[in-house]
Short mmCIF file of C-alpha atoms in Angstrom, two decimals:
data_model
loop_
_atom_site.label_atom_id
_atom_site.label_comp_id
_atom_site.label_asym_id
_atom_site.label_seq_id
_atom_site.Cartn_x
_atom_site.Cartn_y
_atom_site.Cartn_z
CA HIS A 1 -20.95 -12.36 -5.50
CA PRO A 2 -20.97 -16.17 -5.79
CA LYS A 3 -20.33 -18.15 -2.64
CA THR A 4 -20.42 -21.83 -1.81
CA ILE A 5 -22.52 -22.68 1.22
CA PRO A 6 -22.53 -25.97 3.18
CA VAL A 7 -24.58 -28.85 1.76
CA ASN A 8 -25.35 -30.44 5.12
CA GLU A 9 -28.84 -31.83 5.53
CA GLY A 10 -31.28 -29.43 7.17
CA MET A 11 -31.02 -25.68 7.72
CA ASN A 12 -27.75 -24.01 6.70
CA ARG A 13 -26.84 -20.47 7.63
CA PHE A 14 -24.83 -18.13 5.42
CA ALA A 15 -23.64 -14.64 6.37
CA TRP A 16 -23.10 -12.09 3.59
CA ASP A 17 -20.26 -9.70 4.32
CA LEU A 18 -22.20 -6.98 2.43
CA ARG A 19 -19.33 -6.58 -0.05
CA TYR A 20 -18.95 -6.85 -3.79
CA ASP A 21 -16.26 -9.08 -5.32
CA ASP A 22 -12.77 -8.63 -3.92
CA PRO A 23 -10.20 -7.36 -6.42
CA VAL A 24 -7.87 -9.77 -8.22
CA GLN A 25 -5.50 -11.15 -5.59
CA ILE A 26 -1.71 -11.64 -5.64
CA PRO A 27 -0.97 -15.14 -4.25
CA GLY A 28 1.16 -14.84 -1.12
CA ALA A 29 1.21 -11.02 -1.06
CA PHE A 30 1.64 -9.52 2.42
CA TYR A 31 -0.82 -6.87 3.57
CA THR A 32 -1.34 -5.36 6.99
CA GLY A 33 -4.75 -6.60 8.14
CA GLU A 34 -7.05 -8.36 5.69
CA GLY A 35 -5.76 -6.68 2.57
CA PRO A 36 -7.91 -5.25 -0.24
CA LYS A 37 -11.63 -6.10 -0.02
CA GLY A 38 -14.57 -5.49 -2.33
CA PRO A 39 -16.66 -2.31 -1.92
CA LEU A 40 -19.47 -2.26 0.63
CA ALA A 41 -22.90 -2.68 -0.96
CA LEU A 42 -25.29 0.25 -0.94
CA PRO A 43 -28.70 -0.03 0.75
CA GLY A 44 -31.31 -1.18 -1.74
CA GLU A 45 -32.96 -4.16 -3.38
CA TYR A 46 -30.94 -7.28 -4.21
CA GLN A 47 -31.56 -10.89 -5.19
CA VAL A 48 -30.39 -14.08 -3.54
CA LYS A 49 -29.84 -16.87 -6.05
CA LEU A 50 -29.34 -20.48 -4.96
CA THR A 51 -28.14 -23.01 -7.55
CA ILE A 52 -28.13 -26.75 -6.87
CA GLY A 53 -27.65 -29.44 -9.48
CA GLY A 54 -28.18 -27.02 -12.35
CA LYS A 55 -31.47 -25.72 -10.93
CA SER A 56 -31.75 -22.17 -9.54
CA GLN A 57 -34.11 -20.40 -7.19
CA THR A 58 -34.15 -16.67 -6.47
CA SER A 59 -35.54 -14.61 -3.63
CA PRO A 60 -35.65 -10.82 -3.04
CA LEU A 61 -33.36 -9.28 -0.42
CA HIS A 62 -33.78 -5.79 1.03
CA LEU A 63 -30.66 -4.16 2.43
CA ALA A 64 -31.93 -1.45 4.79
CA ILE A 65 -30.16 1.83 5.36
CA ASP A 66 -28.75 2.57 8.81
CA PRO A 67 -31.23 5.03 10.41
CA ARG A 68 -28.26 7.15 11.50
CA THR A 69 -27.34 7.75 7.84
CA LYS A 70 -30.87 8.55 6.66
CA GLY A 71 -30.69 11.43 4.21
CA SER A 72 -27.10 10.59 3.23
CA GLU A 73 -28.03 8.40 0.25
CA ALA A 74 -26.34 10.73 -2.28
CA ALA A 75 -23.15 10.83 -0.22
CA LEU A 76 -23.15 7.02 0.11
CA GLN A 77 -23.56 6.68 -3.68
CA LYS A 78 -20.53 8.90 -4.29
CA GLN A 79 -18.56 6.94 -1.70
CA PHE A 80 -19.54 3.68 -3.39
CA THR A 81 -18.54 5.01 -6.83
CA LEU A 82 -15.08 5.91 -5.53
CA SER A 83 -14.76 2.51 -3.80
CA MET A 84 -15.56 0.75 -7.08
CA GLN A 85 -12.96 2.84 -8.91
CA VAL A 86 -10.34 1.99 -6.29
CA ASN A 87 -11.31 -1.68 -6.49
CA ASP A 88 -10.79 -1.65 -10.27
CA ARG A 89 -7.41 0.05 -9.92
CA ILE A 90 -6.23 -2.47 -7.33
CA SER A 91 -7.33 -5.29 -9.66
CA GLN A 92 -5.31 -3.75 -12.50
CA LEU A 93 -2.27 -3.42 -10.25
CA HIS A 94 -2.56 -6.98 -8.92
CA GLN A 95 -3.13 -8.37 -12.42
CA ALA A 96 0.05 -6.69 -13.69
CA VAL A 97 2.08 -8.10 -10.78
CA ASN A 98 0.64 -11.59 -11.39
CA GLU A 99 1.52 -11.43 -15.09
CA ILE A 100 5.05 -10.19 -14.38
CA ARG A 101 5.68 -12.85 -11.75
CA ASP A 102 4.31 -15.57 -13.99
CA LEU A 103 6.67 -14.58 -16.81
CA LYS A 104 9.63 -14.28 -14.42
CA SER A 105 8.88 -17.80 -13.19
CA GLN A 106 8.81 -19.09 -16.78
CA ILE A 107 12.23 -17.49 -17.41
CA GLN A 108 13.63 -19.08 -14.23
CA THR A 109 12.37 -22.46 -15.41
CA LEU A 110 14.11 -21.99 -18.78
CA HIS A 111 17.38 -21.27 -16.94
CA LYS A 112 17.04 -24.33 -14.75
CA ARG A 113 16.32 -26.62 -17.68
CA PHE A 114 18.52 -25.16 -20.42
CA GLY A 115 20.95 -22.73 -18.76
CA ASP A 116 24.03 -24.88 -19.44
CA ASP A 117 23.45 -25.06 -23.19
CA GLN A 118 25.64 -22.38 -24.82
CA ARG A 119 23.63 -22.60 -28.06
CA LEU A 120 20.73 -21.03 -26.18
CA LYS A 121 22.75 -18.19 -24.65
CA GLN A 122 21.34 -15.45 -26.95
CA ALA A 123 17.74 -16.41 -26.18
CA LEU A 124 18.36 -16.67 -22.43
CA ASP A 125 20.28 -13.36 -22.37
CA ALA A 126 17.31 -11.68 -24.05
CA ALA A 127 15.00 -13.28 -21.49
CA ASP A 128 17.20 -11.92 -18.69
CA GLN A 129 17.00 -8.41 -20.15
CA LEU A 130 13.22 -8.79 -20.25
CA ASP A 131 13.28 -10.00 -16.63
CA HIS A 132 15.21 -6.86 -15.64
CA LYS A 133 12.72 -4.56 -17.40
CA MET A 134 9.77 -6.33 -15.76
CA SER A 135 11.42 -6.12 -12.35
CA GLU A 136 11.68 -2.34 -12.61
CA VAL A 137 7.91 -2.12 -13.03
CA GLU A 138 7.17 -4.79 -10.42
CA GLN A 139 9.24 -2.95 -7.79
CA ARG A 140 7.12 0.17 -8.29
CA LEU A 141 3.88 -1.74 -7.93
CA ILE A 142 4.72 -3.88 -4.89
CA GLN A 143 7.45 -4.03 -2.24
CA VAL A 144 9.36 -7.10 -3.43
CA ASN A 145 11.24 -7.37 -0.11
CA MET A 146 8.00 -7.63 1.86
CA LYS A 147 7.85 -11.04 3.56
CA GLY A 148 6.06 -10.12 6.79
CA SER A 149 5.16 -7.37 9.24
CA GLU A 150 8.80 -6.78 10.31
CA ALA A 151 9.76 -5.89 6.73
CA ASN A 152 7.00 -3.27 6.78
CA LEU A 153 9.21 -1.23 9.10
CA ALA A 154 12.36 -1.57 7.02
CA PHE A 155 11.09 -0.98 3.48
CA PRO A 156 8.87 1.78 2.05
CA ASN A 157 5.28 1.09 1.03
CA MET A 158 4.73 0.81 -2.70
CA LEU A 159 1.62 1.50 -4.77
CA ASN A 160 -0.31 -1.63 -3.77
CA GLU A 161 -0.15 -0.81 -0.05
CA ARG A 162 -0.93 2.85 -0.66
CA PHE A 163 -4.07 1.89 -2.57
CA ASP A 164 -5.05 -0.56 0.17
CA THR A 165 -4.57 2.02 2.93
CA PHE A 166 -6.55 4.55 0.91
CA SER A 167 -9.43 2.10 0.37
CA HIS A 168 -9.82 1.74 4.15
CA THR A 169 -10.08 5.51 4.60
CA ILE A 170 -13.08 5.52 2.24
CA ASP A 171 -14.80 2.73 4.19
CA ALA A 172 -14.23 4.52 7.49
CA GLY A 173 -17.28 6.78 7.31
CA ASP A 174 -20.67 7.29 5.66
CA THR A 175 -19.88 10.65 4.13
CA GLU A 176 -19.19 11.95 0.64
CA PRO A 177 -15.53 11.65 -0.39
CA THR A 178 -13.59 14.81 0.46
CA LYS A 179 -11.55 16.80 -2.04
CA PRO A 180 -8.28 15.64 -0.41
CA GLN A 181 -9.44 12.03 -0.84
CA LEU A 182 -10.28 12.61 -4.50
CA ASP A 183 -6.91 14.31 -4.97
CA VAL A 184 -5.09 11.33 -3.41
CA PHE A 185 -6.98 8.95 -5.67
CA GLN A 186 -5.94 10.95 -8.74
CA ILE A 187 -2.29 10.95 -7.62
CA LEU A 188 -2.28 7.19 -6.97
CA SER A 189 -4.10 6.52 -10.26
CA SER A 190 -1.59 8.61 -12.21
CA GLN A 191 1.34 6.78 -10.61
CA LEU A 192 -0.28 3.43 -11.37
CA GLU A 193 -1.12 4.43 -14.95
CA GLU A 194 2.53 5.32 -15.56
CA GLN A 195 3.61 1.81 -14.57
CA LEU A 196 0.75 0.10 -16.42
CA LYS A 197 1.77 1.93 -19.62
CA LYS A 198 5.35 0.71 -19.17
CA TRP A 199 4.10 -2.82 -18.64
CA ALA A 200 1.82 -2.61 -21.69
CA GLN A 201 4.76 -1.49 -23.80
CA ILE A 202 6.90 -4.35 -22.50
CA LYS A 203 4.09 -6.82 -23.30
CA ASN A 204 3.56 -5.40 -26.78
CA ASP A 205 7.22 -4.94 -27.77
CA ASP A 206 9.66 -6.92 -25.64
CA VAL A 207 7.73 -10.08 -24.81
CA PRO A 208 6.97 -11.02 -28.47
CA LYS A 209 10.61 -10.41 -29.52
CA VAL A 210 12.00 -12.52 -26.68
CA SER A 211 9.36 -15.19 -27.29
CA GLU A 212 10.40 -15.40 -30.94
CA LEU A 213 14.07 -15.89 -29.99
CA ILE A 214 13.06 -18.56 -27.51
CA LYS A 215 10.91 -20.36 -30.08
CA GLN A 216 13.74 -20.22 -32.62
CA ALA A 217 15.91 -21.97 -30.02
CA ASN A 218 13.20 -24.65 -29.76
CA LEU A 219 12.36 -23.69 -26.17
CA PRO A 220 8.82 -23.38 -24.73
CA ALA A 221 7.39 -19.95 -25.62
CA LEU A 222 6.51 -17.36 -22.97
CA ILE A 223 2.79 -17.16 -22.20
CA ILE A 224 0.91 -14.36 -20.42
CA THR A 225 -2.03 -15.79 -18.47
CA GLU A 226 -4.88 -13.53 -17.38
CA LYS A 227 -6.42 -14.28 -13.99
CA LYS A 228 -10.00 -13.29 -13.29
CA LYS A 229 -11.31 -11.68 -10.11
CA SER A 230 -11.42 -14.01 -7.13
CA GLU A 231 -14.75 -15.45 -6.13
CA SER A 232 -13.92 -15.90 -2.48
#
């Protein structure tokens, strides 16, 4: 995935972490350790592409298999497939949290700027009801009380941390995913899908209605902004 390397004169060294793109990130989210990372690349043939001033140059790159895992190519492929699926799910979860938090911030701004105007009470009350609905989904996706490692002991892990912990169990070995691992992934995916459906319904039904009330009150409309995967 794209990286920026130093532009110092002479030889510059760059170390690839052997991973695909990290999932969409939640700014300021607390995770034990490094948090969710992109899947490890499979052994095989790749290309290095260097772009400077609009001009590009490519070179082949061979990623060799660890001799100790020779003969396990099929198992590694299945492991990689599961890692990619987990990565996509974490991105969907993070994206939903980012959208919810962005809208909640917009509602807070409306209150700060226009909260004293009684003529806008109906629009702001509707926005507060929307905020409450969004919070119910957000609290299932991420532990909203999580501010640091101490809070990890006091509050239960929510879906984002469960997915992150699960992703590390896949990376831990060079073997085909076990049935228990596949079962856990299905359970986590089902729990996530339930919340994503609720969020989709809120976006399709509630957000437009509240936005219309807000626009009728001549206030700035609510906007949902999609963030792309990080290119860290």
